[in-house]
PDB file of C-alpha atoms in Angstrom:
ATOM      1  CA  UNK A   1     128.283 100.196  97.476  1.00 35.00           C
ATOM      2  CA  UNK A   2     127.359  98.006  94.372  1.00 35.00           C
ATOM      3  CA  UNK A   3     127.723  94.872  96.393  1.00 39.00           C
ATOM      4  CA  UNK A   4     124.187  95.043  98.040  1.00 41.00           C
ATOM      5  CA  UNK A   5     122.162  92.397  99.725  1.00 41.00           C
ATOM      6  CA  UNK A   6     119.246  92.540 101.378  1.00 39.00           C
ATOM      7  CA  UNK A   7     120.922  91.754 104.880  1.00 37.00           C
ATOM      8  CA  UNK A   8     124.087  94.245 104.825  1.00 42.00           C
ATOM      9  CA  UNK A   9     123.126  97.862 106.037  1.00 39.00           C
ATOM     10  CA  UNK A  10     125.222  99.444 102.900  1.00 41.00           C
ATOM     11  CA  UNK A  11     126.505 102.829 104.431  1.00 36.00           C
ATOM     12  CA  UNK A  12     127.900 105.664 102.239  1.00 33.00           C
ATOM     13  CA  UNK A  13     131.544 106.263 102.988  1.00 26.00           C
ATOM     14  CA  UNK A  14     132.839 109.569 104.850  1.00 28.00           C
ATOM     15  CA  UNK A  15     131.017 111.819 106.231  1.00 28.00           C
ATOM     16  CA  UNK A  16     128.202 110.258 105.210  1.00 47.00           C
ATOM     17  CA  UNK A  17     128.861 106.890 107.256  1.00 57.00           C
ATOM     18  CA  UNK A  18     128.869 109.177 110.222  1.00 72.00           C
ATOM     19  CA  UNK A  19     124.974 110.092 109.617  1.00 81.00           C
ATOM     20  CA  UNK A  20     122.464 109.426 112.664  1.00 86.00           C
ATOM     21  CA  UNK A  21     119.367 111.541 114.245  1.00 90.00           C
ATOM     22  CA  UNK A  22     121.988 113.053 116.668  1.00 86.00           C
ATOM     23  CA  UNK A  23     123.908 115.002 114.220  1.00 83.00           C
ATOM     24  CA  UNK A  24     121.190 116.592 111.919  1.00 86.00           C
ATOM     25  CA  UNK A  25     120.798 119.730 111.933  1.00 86.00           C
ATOM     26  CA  UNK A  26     116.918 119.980 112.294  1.00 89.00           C
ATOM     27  CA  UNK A  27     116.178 123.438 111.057  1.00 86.00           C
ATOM     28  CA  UNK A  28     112.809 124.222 109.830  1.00 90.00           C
ATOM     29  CA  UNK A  29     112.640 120.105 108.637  1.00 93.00           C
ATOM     30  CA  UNK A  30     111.432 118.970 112.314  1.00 94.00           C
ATOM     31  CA  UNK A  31     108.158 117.347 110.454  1.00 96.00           C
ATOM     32  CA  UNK A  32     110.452 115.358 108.237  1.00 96.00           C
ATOM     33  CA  UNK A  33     112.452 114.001 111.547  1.00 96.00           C
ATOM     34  CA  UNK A  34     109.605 113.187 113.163  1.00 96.00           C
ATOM     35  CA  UNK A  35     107.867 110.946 110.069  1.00 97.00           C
ATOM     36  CA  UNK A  36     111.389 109.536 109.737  1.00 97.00           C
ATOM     37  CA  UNK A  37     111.410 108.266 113.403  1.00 96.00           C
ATOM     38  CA  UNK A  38     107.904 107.353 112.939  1.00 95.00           C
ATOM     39  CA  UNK A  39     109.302 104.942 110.088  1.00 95.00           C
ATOM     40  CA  UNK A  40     112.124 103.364 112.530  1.00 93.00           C
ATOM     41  CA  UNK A  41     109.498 102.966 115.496  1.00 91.00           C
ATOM     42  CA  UNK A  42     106.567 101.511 113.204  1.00 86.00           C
ATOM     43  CA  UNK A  43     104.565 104.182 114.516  1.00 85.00           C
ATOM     44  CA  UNK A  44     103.991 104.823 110.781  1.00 79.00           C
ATOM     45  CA  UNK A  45     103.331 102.082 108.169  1.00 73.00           C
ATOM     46  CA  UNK A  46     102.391 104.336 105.353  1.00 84.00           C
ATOM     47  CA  UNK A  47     105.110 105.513 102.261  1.00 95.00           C
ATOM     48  CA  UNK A  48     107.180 108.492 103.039  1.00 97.00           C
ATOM     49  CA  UNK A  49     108.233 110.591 100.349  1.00 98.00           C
ATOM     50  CA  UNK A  50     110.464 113.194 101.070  1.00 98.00           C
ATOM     51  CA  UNK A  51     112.035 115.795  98.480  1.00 97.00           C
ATOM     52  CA  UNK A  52     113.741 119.002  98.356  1.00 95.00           C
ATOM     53  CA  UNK A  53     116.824 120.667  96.657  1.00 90.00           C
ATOM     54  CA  UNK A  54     120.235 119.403  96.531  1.00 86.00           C
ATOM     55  CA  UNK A  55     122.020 119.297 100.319  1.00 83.00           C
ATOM     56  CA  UNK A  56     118.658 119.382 102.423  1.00 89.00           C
ATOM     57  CA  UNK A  57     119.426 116.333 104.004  1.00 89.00           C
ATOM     58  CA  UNK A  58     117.829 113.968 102.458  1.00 93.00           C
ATOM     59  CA  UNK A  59     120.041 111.233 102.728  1.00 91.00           C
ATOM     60  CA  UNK A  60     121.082 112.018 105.823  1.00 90.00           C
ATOM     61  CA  UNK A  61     117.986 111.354 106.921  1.00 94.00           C
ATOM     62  CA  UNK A  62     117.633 107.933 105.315  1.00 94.00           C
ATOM     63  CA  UNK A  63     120.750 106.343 106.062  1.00 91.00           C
ATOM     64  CA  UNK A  64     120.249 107.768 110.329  1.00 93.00           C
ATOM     65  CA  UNK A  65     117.084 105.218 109.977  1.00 93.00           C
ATOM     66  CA  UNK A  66     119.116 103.027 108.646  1.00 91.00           C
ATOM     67  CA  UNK A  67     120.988 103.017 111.550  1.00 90.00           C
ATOM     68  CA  UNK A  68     118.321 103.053 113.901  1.00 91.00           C
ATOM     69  CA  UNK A  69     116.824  99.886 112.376  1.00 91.00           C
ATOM     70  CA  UNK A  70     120.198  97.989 112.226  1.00 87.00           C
ATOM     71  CA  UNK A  71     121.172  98.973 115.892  1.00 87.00           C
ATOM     72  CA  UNK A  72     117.445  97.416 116.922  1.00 88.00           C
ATOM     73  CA  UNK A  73     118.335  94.151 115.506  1.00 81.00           C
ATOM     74  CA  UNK A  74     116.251  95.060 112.300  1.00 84.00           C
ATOM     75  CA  UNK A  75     116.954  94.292 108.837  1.00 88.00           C
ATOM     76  CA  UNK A  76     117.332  97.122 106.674  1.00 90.00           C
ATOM     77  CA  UNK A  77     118.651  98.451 103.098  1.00 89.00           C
ATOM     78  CA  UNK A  78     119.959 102.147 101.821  1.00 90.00           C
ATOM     79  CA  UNK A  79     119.709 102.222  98.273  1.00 90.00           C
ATOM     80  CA  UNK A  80     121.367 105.007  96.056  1.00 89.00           C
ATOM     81  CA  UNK A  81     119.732 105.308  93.216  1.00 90.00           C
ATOM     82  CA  UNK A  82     122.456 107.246  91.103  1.00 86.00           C
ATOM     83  CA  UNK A  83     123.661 103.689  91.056  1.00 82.00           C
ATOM     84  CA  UNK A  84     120.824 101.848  89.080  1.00 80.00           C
ATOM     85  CA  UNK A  85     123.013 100.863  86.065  1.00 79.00           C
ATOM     86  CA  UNK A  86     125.044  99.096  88.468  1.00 81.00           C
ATOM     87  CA  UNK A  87     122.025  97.748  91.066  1.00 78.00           C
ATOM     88  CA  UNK A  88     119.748  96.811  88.655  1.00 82.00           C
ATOM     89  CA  UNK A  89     115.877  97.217  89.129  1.00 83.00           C
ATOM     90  CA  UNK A  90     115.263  93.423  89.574  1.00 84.00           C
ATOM     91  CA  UNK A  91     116.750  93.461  93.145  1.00 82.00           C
ATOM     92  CA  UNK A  92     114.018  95.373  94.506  1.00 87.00           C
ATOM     93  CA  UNK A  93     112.023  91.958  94.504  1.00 82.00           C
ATOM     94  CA  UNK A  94     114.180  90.954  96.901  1.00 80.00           C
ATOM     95  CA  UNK A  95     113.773  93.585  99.942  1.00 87.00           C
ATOM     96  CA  UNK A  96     110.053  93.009 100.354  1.00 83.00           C
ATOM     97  CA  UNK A  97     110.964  91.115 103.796  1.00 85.00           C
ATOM     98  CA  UNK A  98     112.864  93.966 105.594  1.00 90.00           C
ATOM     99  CA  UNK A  99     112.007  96.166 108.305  1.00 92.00           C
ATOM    100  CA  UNK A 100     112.714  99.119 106.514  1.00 93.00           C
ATOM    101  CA  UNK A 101     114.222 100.315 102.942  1.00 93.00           C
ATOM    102  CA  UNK A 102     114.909 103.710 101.872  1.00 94.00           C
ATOM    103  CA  UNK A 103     115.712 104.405  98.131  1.00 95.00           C
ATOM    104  CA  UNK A 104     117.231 107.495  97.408  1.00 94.00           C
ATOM    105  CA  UNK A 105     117.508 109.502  94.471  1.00 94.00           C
ATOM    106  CA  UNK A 106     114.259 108.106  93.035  1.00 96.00           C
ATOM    107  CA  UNK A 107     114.722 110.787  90.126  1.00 96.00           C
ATOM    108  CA  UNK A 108     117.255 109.167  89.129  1.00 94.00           C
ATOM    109  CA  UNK A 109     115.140 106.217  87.580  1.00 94.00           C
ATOM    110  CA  UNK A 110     111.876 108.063  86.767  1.00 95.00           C
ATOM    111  CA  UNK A 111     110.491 107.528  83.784  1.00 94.00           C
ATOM    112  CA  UNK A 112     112.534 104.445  83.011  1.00 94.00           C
ATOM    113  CA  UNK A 113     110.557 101.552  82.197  1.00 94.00           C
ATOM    114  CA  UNK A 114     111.592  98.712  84.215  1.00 93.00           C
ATOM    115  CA  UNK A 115     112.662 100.852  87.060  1.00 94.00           C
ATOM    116  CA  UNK A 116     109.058 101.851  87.546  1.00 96.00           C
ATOM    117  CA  UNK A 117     107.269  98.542  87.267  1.00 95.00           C
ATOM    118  CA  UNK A 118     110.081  97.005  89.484  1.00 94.00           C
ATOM    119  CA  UNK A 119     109.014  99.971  92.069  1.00 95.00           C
ATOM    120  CA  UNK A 120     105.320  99.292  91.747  1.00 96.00           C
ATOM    121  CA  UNK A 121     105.568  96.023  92.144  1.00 95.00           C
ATOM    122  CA  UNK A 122     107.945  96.385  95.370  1.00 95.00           C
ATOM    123  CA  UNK A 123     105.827  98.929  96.795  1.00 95.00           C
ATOM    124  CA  UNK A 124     102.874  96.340  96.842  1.00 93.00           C
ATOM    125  CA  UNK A 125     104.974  93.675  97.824  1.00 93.00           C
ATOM    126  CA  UNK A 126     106.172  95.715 100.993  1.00 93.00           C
ATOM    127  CA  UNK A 127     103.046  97.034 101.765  1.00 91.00           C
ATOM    128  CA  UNK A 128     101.607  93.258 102.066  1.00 91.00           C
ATOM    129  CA  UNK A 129     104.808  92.709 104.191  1.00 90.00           C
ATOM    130  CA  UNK A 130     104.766  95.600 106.538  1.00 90.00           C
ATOM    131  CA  UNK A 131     108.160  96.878 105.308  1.00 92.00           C
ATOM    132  CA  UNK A 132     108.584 100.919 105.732  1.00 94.00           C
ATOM    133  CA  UNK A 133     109.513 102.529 102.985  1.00 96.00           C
ATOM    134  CA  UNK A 134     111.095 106.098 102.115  1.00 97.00           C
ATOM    135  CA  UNK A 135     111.540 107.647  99.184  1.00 97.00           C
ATOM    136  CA  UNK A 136     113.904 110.282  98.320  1.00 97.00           C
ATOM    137  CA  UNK A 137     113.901 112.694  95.630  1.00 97.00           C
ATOM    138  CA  UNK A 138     114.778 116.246  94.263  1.00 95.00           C
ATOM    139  CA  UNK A 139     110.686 116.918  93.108  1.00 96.00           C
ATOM    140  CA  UNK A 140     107.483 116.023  94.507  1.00 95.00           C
ATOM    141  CA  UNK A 141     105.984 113.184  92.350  1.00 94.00           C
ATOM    142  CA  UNK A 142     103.825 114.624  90.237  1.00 92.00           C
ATOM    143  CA  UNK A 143     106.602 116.425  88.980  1.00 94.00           C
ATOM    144  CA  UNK A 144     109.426 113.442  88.523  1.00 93.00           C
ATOM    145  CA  UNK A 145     108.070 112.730  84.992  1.00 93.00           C
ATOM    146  CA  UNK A 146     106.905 109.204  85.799  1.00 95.00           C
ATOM    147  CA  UNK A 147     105.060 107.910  83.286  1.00 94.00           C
ATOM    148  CA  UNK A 148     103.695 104.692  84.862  1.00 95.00           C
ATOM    149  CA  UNK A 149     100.403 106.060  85.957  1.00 94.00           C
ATOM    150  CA  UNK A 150      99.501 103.837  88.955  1.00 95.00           C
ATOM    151  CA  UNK A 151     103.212 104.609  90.129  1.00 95.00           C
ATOM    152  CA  UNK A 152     102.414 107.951  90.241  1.00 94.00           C
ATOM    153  CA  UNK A 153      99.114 107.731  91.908  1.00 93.00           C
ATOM    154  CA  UNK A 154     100.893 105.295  94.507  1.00 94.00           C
ATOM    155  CA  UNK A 155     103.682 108.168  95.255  1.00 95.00           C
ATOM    156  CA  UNK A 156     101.087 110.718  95.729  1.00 91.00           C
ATOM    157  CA  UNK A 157      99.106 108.981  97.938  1.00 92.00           C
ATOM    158  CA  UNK A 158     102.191 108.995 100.296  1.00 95.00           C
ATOM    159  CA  UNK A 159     103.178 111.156 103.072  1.00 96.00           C
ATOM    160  CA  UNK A 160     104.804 113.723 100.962  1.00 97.00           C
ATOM    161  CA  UNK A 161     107.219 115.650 103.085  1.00 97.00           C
ATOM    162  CA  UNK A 162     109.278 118.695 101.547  1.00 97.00           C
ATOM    163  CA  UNK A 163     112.778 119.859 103.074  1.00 96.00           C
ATOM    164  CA  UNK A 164     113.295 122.945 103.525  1.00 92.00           C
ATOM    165  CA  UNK A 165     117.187 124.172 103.031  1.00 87.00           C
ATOM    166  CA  UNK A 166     119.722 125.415 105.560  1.00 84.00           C
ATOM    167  CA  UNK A 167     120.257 128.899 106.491  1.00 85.00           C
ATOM    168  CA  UNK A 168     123.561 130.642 107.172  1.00 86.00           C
ATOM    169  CA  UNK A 169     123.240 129.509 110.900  1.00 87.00           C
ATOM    170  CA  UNK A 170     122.404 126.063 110.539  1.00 86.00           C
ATOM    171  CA  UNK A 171     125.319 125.397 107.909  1.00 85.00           C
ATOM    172  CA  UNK A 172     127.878 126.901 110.321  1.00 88.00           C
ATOM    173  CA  UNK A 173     126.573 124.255 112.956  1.00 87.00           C
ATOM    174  CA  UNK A 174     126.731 121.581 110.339  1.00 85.00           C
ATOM    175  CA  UNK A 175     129.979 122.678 109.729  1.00 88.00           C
ATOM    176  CA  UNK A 176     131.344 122.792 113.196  1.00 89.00           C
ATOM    177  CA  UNK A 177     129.273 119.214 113.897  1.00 85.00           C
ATOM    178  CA  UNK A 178     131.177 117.835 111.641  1.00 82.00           C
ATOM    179  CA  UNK A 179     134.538 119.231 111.926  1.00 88.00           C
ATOM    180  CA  UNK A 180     134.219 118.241 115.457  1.00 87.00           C
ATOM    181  CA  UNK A 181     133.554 114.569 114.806  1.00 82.00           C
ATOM    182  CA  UNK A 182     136.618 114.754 112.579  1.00 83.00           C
ATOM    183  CA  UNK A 183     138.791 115.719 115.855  1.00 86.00           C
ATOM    184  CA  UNK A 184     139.299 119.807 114.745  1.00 87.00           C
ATOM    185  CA  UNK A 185     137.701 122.722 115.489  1.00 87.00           C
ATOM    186  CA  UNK A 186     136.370 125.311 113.019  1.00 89.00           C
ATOM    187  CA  UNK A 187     135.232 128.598 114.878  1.00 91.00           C
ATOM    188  CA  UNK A 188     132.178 130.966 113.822  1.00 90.00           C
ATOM    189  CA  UNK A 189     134.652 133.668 111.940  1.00 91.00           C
ATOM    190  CA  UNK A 190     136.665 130.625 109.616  1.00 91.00           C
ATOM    191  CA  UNK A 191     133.219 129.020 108.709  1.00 89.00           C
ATOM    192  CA  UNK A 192     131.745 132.389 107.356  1.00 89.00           C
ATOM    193  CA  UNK A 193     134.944 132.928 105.421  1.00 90.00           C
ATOM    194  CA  UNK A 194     133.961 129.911 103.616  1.00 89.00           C
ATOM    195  CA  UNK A 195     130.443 130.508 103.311  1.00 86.00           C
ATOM    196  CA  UNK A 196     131.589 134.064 101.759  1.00 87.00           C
ATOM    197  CA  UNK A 197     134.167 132.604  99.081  1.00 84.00           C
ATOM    198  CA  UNK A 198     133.258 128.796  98.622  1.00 81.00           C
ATOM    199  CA  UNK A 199     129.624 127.224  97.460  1.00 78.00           C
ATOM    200  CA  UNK A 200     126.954 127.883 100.128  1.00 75.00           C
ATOM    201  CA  UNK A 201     126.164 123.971  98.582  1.00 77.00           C
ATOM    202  CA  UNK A 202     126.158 122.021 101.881  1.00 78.00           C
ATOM    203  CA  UNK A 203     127.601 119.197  99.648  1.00 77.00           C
ATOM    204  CA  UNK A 204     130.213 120.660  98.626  1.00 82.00           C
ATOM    205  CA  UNK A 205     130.735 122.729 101.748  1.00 84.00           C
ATOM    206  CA  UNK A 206     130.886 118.828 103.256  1.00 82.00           C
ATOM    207  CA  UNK A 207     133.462 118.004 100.712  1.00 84.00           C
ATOM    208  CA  UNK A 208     135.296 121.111 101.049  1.00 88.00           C
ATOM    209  CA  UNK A 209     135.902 119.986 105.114  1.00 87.00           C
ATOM    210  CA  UNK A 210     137.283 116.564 103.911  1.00 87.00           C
ATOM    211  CA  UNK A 211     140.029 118.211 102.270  1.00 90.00           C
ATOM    212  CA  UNK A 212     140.348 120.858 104.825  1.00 91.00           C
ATOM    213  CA  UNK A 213     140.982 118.128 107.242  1.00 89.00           C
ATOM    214  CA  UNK A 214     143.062 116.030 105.177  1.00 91.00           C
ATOM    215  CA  UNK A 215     145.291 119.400 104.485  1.00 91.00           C
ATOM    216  CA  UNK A 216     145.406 120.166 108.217  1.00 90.00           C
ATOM    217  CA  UNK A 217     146.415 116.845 108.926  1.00 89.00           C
ATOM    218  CA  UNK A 218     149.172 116.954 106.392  1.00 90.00           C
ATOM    219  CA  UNK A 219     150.618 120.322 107.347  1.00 89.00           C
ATOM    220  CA  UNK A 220     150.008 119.907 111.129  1.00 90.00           C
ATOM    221  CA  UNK A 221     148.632 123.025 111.302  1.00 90.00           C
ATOM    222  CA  UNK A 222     145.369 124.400 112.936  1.00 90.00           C
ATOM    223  CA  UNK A 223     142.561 125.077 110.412  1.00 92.00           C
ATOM    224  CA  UNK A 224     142.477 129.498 110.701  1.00 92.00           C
ATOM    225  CA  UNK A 225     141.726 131.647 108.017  1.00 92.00           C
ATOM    226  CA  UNK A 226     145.335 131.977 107.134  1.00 92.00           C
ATOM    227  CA  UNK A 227     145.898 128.404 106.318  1.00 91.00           C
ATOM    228  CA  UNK A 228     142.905 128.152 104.307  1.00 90.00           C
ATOM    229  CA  UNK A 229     144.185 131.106 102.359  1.00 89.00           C
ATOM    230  CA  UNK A 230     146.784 129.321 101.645  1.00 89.00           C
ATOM    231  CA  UNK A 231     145.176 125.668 101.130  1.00 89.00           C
ATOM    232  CA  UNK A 232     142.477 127.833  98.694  1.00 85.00           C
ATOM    233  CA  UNK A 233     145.013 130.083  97.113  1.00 80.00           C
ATOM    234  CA  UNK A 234     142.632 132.750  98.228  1.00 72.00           C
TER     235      UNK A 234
END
């Protein structure tokens, strides 16, 4: 994902290539769907800012309108910001003509310098422009430690969203969703197994089904309690 141009849809790889309205696991975040779709639709031309805790779904979020946008013959960017080094903050000059870009992680970059006048800047650019932008972070601006004042004023001012995370329930269907896309099955009792033993993380619980399935594969076995005993040393 460090090649990106303004014109290429960058998708994360895995599971989360596989993101889209259709398999998120709404929950008590319906508010933050329905801004997101606002975004895709142009129903909305304000800044969205959504944050919450690790595995809310941020980014799932993002790269499903993503998607959208692409599918509609729109032009549209997914930027992870854990990858700044790498990006660099002058290409944000550059996305001002999109339909839609979503930078995620924006913690990532606060209270660096040239990330934060790059982001100013971009924001005005795109709001000249029409472009629909969403923001993605762990804390609610005030509380990123920006220290570019007008940025922080300008993230404010946005439709601040917070996610809310996933209960028991809703993990086990993210769970299941998932496993099902990958071709397996995972029943109620083997998914609260993990939940009991594993981190209730939905990260990790995501990365913990990649290997699952990659075991599974391998072994040519069905995925039961007793194989994962096995796989897991449990």
């Amino acid at each position: 994902m460090s090649d990106v141009r303004p014109t290429q849809l960058p998708l994360a790889v895995g599971l989360a290539s596989r993101a889209s309205f259709e398999n998120y696991v709404v929950g008590a975040n319906g508010e933050a769907v329905a801004a997101v779709e606002a975004q895709c639709s142009g129903a909305s031309q304000g800044l969205l800012y959504l944050w919450g805790a690790s595995g809310t779904g941020k980014s799932h979020l993002m790269e499903a309108a993503c998607r959208r946008v692409s599918e509609a013959q729109g032009a549209a960017a997914y930027l992870p910001l854990h990858e700044a080094d790498t990006l660099g903050s002058g290409m944000l000059s550059g996305f001002s003509s999109l339909r839609l870009v979503c930078l995620d992680g924006l913690e990532r970059v606060a209270g660096r310098a040239d990330w934060e006048e790059a982001l100013f800047h971009f924001l005005n650019q795109a709001e000249a422009t029409d472009t629909r932008v969403i923001i993605a972070a762990q804390y609610a601006p005030v509380a990123l430690g920006c220290g570019l004042p007008d940025l922080v004023s300008r993230l404010a001012a946005a439709l601040v969203i917070r996610l809310s995370v996933l209960d028991d329930a809703e993990r086990c269907a993210v769970l299941q969703a998932h496993a099902r896309e990958r071709g397996f099955s995972l029943s109620s009792e083997v998914v609260r197994y993990l939940l009991r033993r594993q981190s209730r993380d939905l990260h990790s619980l995501l990365a913990l089904l990649d290997s699952i399935d990659r075991s599974s594969l391998a072994a040519q076995r069905r995925v039961t309690i007793p194989f994962l005993k096995e796989m897991l040393g449990d």
